Tab-separated table of C-alpha atoms in Angstrom:
chain	number	residue	atom	x	y	z
A	1	MET	CA	-27.127	5.974	17.347
A	2	ILE	CA	-24.466	5.925	14.614
A	3	ASN	CA	-26.526	8.396	12.583
A	4	GLU	CA	-26.405	10.820	15.518
A	5	VAL	CA	-22.616	10.493	15.658
A	6	LEU	CA	-22.286	11.100	11.912
A	7	ARG	CA	-24.665	14.069	12.072
A	8	LYS	CA	-22.606	15.563	14.923
A	9	TYR	CA	-19.401	15.552	12.839
A	10	SER	CA	-21.120	16.980	9.771
A	11	ARG	CA	-20.608	20.351	11.495
A	12	HIS	CA	-16.811	19.932	11.333
A	13	VAL	CA	-15.072	21.847	8.537
A	14	GLU	CA	-13.853	18.504	7.114
A	15	PHE	CA	-17.462	17.701	6.153
A	16	ILE	CA	-19.175	21.097	6.147
A	17	GLY	CA	-21.942	21.140	3.577
A	18	ASP	CA	-21.851	17.365	3.103
A	19	GLU	CA	-24.174	14.804	4.582
A	20	ILE	CA	-22.090	12.023	6.116
A	21	LYS	CA	-23.693	8.783	4.994
A	22	ASP	CA	-21.030	6.243	5.909
A	23	VAL	CA	-18.390	5.798	8.621
A	24	ALA	CA	-15.738	5.438	5.911
A	25	GLN	CA	-16.699	8.643	4.098
A	26	ILE	CA	-13.665	10.800	3.385
A	27	GLY	CA	-13.868	14.507	4.095
A	28	ALA	CA	-12.542	17.470	2.141
A	29	PHE	CA	-9.030	17.124	3.574
A	30	GLY	CA	-8.782	13.334	3.462
A	31	SER	CA	-9.806	12.324	6.965
A	32	GLN	CA	-12.747	10.317	8.259
A	33	VAL	CA	-15.014	10.832	11.252
A	34	LEU	CA	-12.924	8.400	13.332
A	35	HIS	CA	-9.888	10.660	12.912
A	36	LEU	CA	-11.884	13.618	14.234
A	37	ALA	CA	-13.388	11.679	17.150
A	38	SER	CA	-9.897	10.477	18.074
A	39	PHE	CA	-8.550	14.029	18.072
A	40	ALA	CA	-11.524	15.211	20.142
A	41	ASN	CA	-11.117	12.346	22.666
A	42	CYS	CA	-14.760	11.326	22.157
A	43	CYS	CA	-14.444	7.710	23.255
A	44	ASP	CA	-18.184	6.996	23.033
A	45	ASP	CA	-18.105	8.163	19.413
A	46	ILE	CA	-14.983	6.083	18.710
A	47	GLU	CA	-16.746	3.013	20.118
A	48	GLU	CA	-19.867	3.650	17.999
A	49	LEU	CA	-17.843	4.255	14.849
A	50	VAL	CA	-15.746	1.111	15.262
A	51	GLN	CA	-18.854	-0.979	15.984
A	52	ALA	CA	-20.368	0.425	12.777
A	53	GLY	CA	-17.316	-0.666	10.779
A	54	ALA	CA	-14.889	2.265	10.890
A	55	ASP	CA	-11.294	1.206	10.215
A	56	VAL	CA	-9.070	2.013	13.216
A	57	ASN	CA	-6.118	2.155	10.815
A	58	ALA	CA	-7.724	4.332	8.137
A	59	ILE	CA	-5.245	6.660	6.465
A	60	GLY	CA	-6.234	10.322	6.535
A	61	ASP	CA	-4.709	13.732	5.877
A	62	LEU	CA	-0.884	13.614	5.755
A	63	GLY	CA	-1.001	9.834	6.126
A	64	LEU	CA	-2.212	10.159	9.707
A	65	ARG	CA	-4.158	7.309	11.296
A	66	PRO	CA	-6.713	7.868	14.072
A	67	LEU	CA	-3.971	6.936	16.564
A	68	HIS	CA	-1.751	9.744	15.231
A	69	TYR	CA	-4.662	12.178	15.708
A	70	ALA	CA	-5.200	11.038	19.303
A	71	VAL	CA	-1.460	11.392	20.015
A	72	LEU	CA	-1.395	14.836	18.429
A	73	ALA	CA	-4.116	16.001	20.801
A	74	GLY	CA	-2.573	14.235	23.805
A	75	ASN	CA	-5.659	12.100	24.412
A	76	SER	CA	-4.560	9.062	26.395
A	77	GLU	CA	-8.128	7.739	26.761
A	78	ALA	CA	-8.674	7.714	22.994
A	79	ILE	CA	-5.208	6.220	22.475
A	80	HIS	CA	-5.958	3.397	24.896
A	81	LEU	CA	-9.324	2.667	23.250
A	82	LEU	CA	-7.873	2.715	19.733
A	83	LEU	CA	-5.131	0.322	20.809
A	84	LEU	CA	-7.738	-2.019	22.299
A	85	LYS	CA	-9.578	-1.896	18.978
A	86	GLY	CA	-6.462	-2.902	17.030
A	87	ALA	CA	-4.804	0.363	16.017
A	88	ASP	CA	-1.330	-0.203	14.565
A	89	VAL	CA	1.098	1.352	17.038
A	90	ARG	CA	3.879	1.229	14.410
A	91	ALA	CA	1.987	2.829	11.506
A	92	GLU	CA	3.893	5.634	9.780
A	93	ASN	CA	2.521	8.898	8.431
A	94	GLU	CA	3.667	10.598	5.196
A	95	PHE	CA	6.777	11.819	7.012
A	96	GLY	CA	7.700	8.313	8.167
A	97	GLU	CA	6.746	9.065	11.772
A	98	THR	CA	5.040	6.566	14.041
A	99	PRO	CA	2.630	7.657	16.783
A	100	MET	CA	5.499	7.048	19.238
A	101	GLN	CA	7.779	9.404	17.324
A	102	MET	CA	5.052	12.058	17.181
A	103	ALA	CA	4.593	11.780	20.950
A	104	HIS	CA	8.362	12.138	21.351
A	105	ILE	CA	8.468	15.209	19.087
A	106	LEU	CA	5.663	16.784	21.124
A	107	GLY	CA	7.264	15.943	24.486
A	108	GLN	CA	4.461	13.625	25.629
A	109	ALA	CA	6.383	11.217	27.873
A	110	GLY	CA	3.263	9.654	29.397
A	111	ILE	CA	1.867	8.854	25.978
A	112	GLU	CA	5.238	7.491	24.864
A	113	ASN	CA	5.093	5.071	27.801
A	114	LEU	CA	1.544	4.026	26.915
A	115	LEU	CA	2.565	3.339	23.313
A	116	LEU	CA	5.713	1.505	24.401
A	117	GLU	CA	3.633	-0.796	26.606
A	118	ALA	CA	1.417	-1.484	23.571
A	119	GLY	CA	4.369	-2.620	21.462
A	120	GLY	CA	5.556	0.658	20.012
A	121	GLN	CA	9.216	0.988	19.154
A	122	SER	CA	11.163	3.311	21.427
A	123	ALA	CA	11.762	6.774	20.033
A	124	TYR	CA	14.899	7.173	22.139
A	125	GLY	CA	17.423	9.107	20.088
A	126	PHE	CA	14.821	10.111	17.501
A	127	ASP	CA	14.871	13.799	16.691
A	128	GLY	CA	12.301	14.955	14.202
A	129	GLY	CA	13.829	18.408	14.435
A	130	ALA	CA	12.307	21.800	15.040
A	131	THR	CA	10.491	21.662	11.714
A	132	ALA	CA	8.563	18.542	12.748
A	133	LYS	CA	7.533	20.066	16.063
A	134	GLU	CA	6.437	23.286	14.362
A	135	ARG	CA	4.503	21.288	11.730
A	136	TRP	CA	2.577	19.266	14.313
A	137	LEU	CA	1.876	22.212	16.603
A	138	ALA	CA	0.512	24.157	13.620
A	139	PHE	CA	-1.548	21.162	12.458
A	140	LYS	CA	-2.904	20.716	15.994
A	141	SER	CA	-3.866	24.382	16.153
A	142	ILE	CA	-5.705	24.109	12.844
A	143	GLN	CA	-7.552	21.001	14.039
A	144	GLU	CA	-8.559	22.711	17.276
A	145	GLY	CA	-9.881	25.665	15.313
A	146	ASN	CA	-11.962	23.410	13.083
A	147	PHE	CA	-14.100	22.093	15.939
A	148	TRP	CA	-17.373	23.673	16.917
A	149	THR	CA	-18.149	24.749	20.449
A	150	ASP	CA	-21.443	23.945	22.157
């Protein structure tokens, strides 16, 4: 089953032209399959990857963890699953932003509440500024464009 999951993500631009042989394999831009599955809200894939040894706190492109990717895409199901699997709710990306702060920047109040319940530090008063919001909206758009459609 894990081989099917890896084969599925080999069509993503992160791995295009490469055979994915391991759940910890790093793609062209620094992310792993778990980051992509988290962004895509593919909870069955997340479960398979974690069972096969994927690190729920693996650092990817821009210092983002799978939890950051799930927050970026607004995927509460993936967020919940990653938290159950031990994702660090206080992990910071290269910009020093936690998943909670990213949710705050993106105006995702429901996700902020979910992360707060999981032990995240309140982002009340945090203002990443317009640049941060523009950065993450652009990054999200790029990620969305990198996925195949079936």
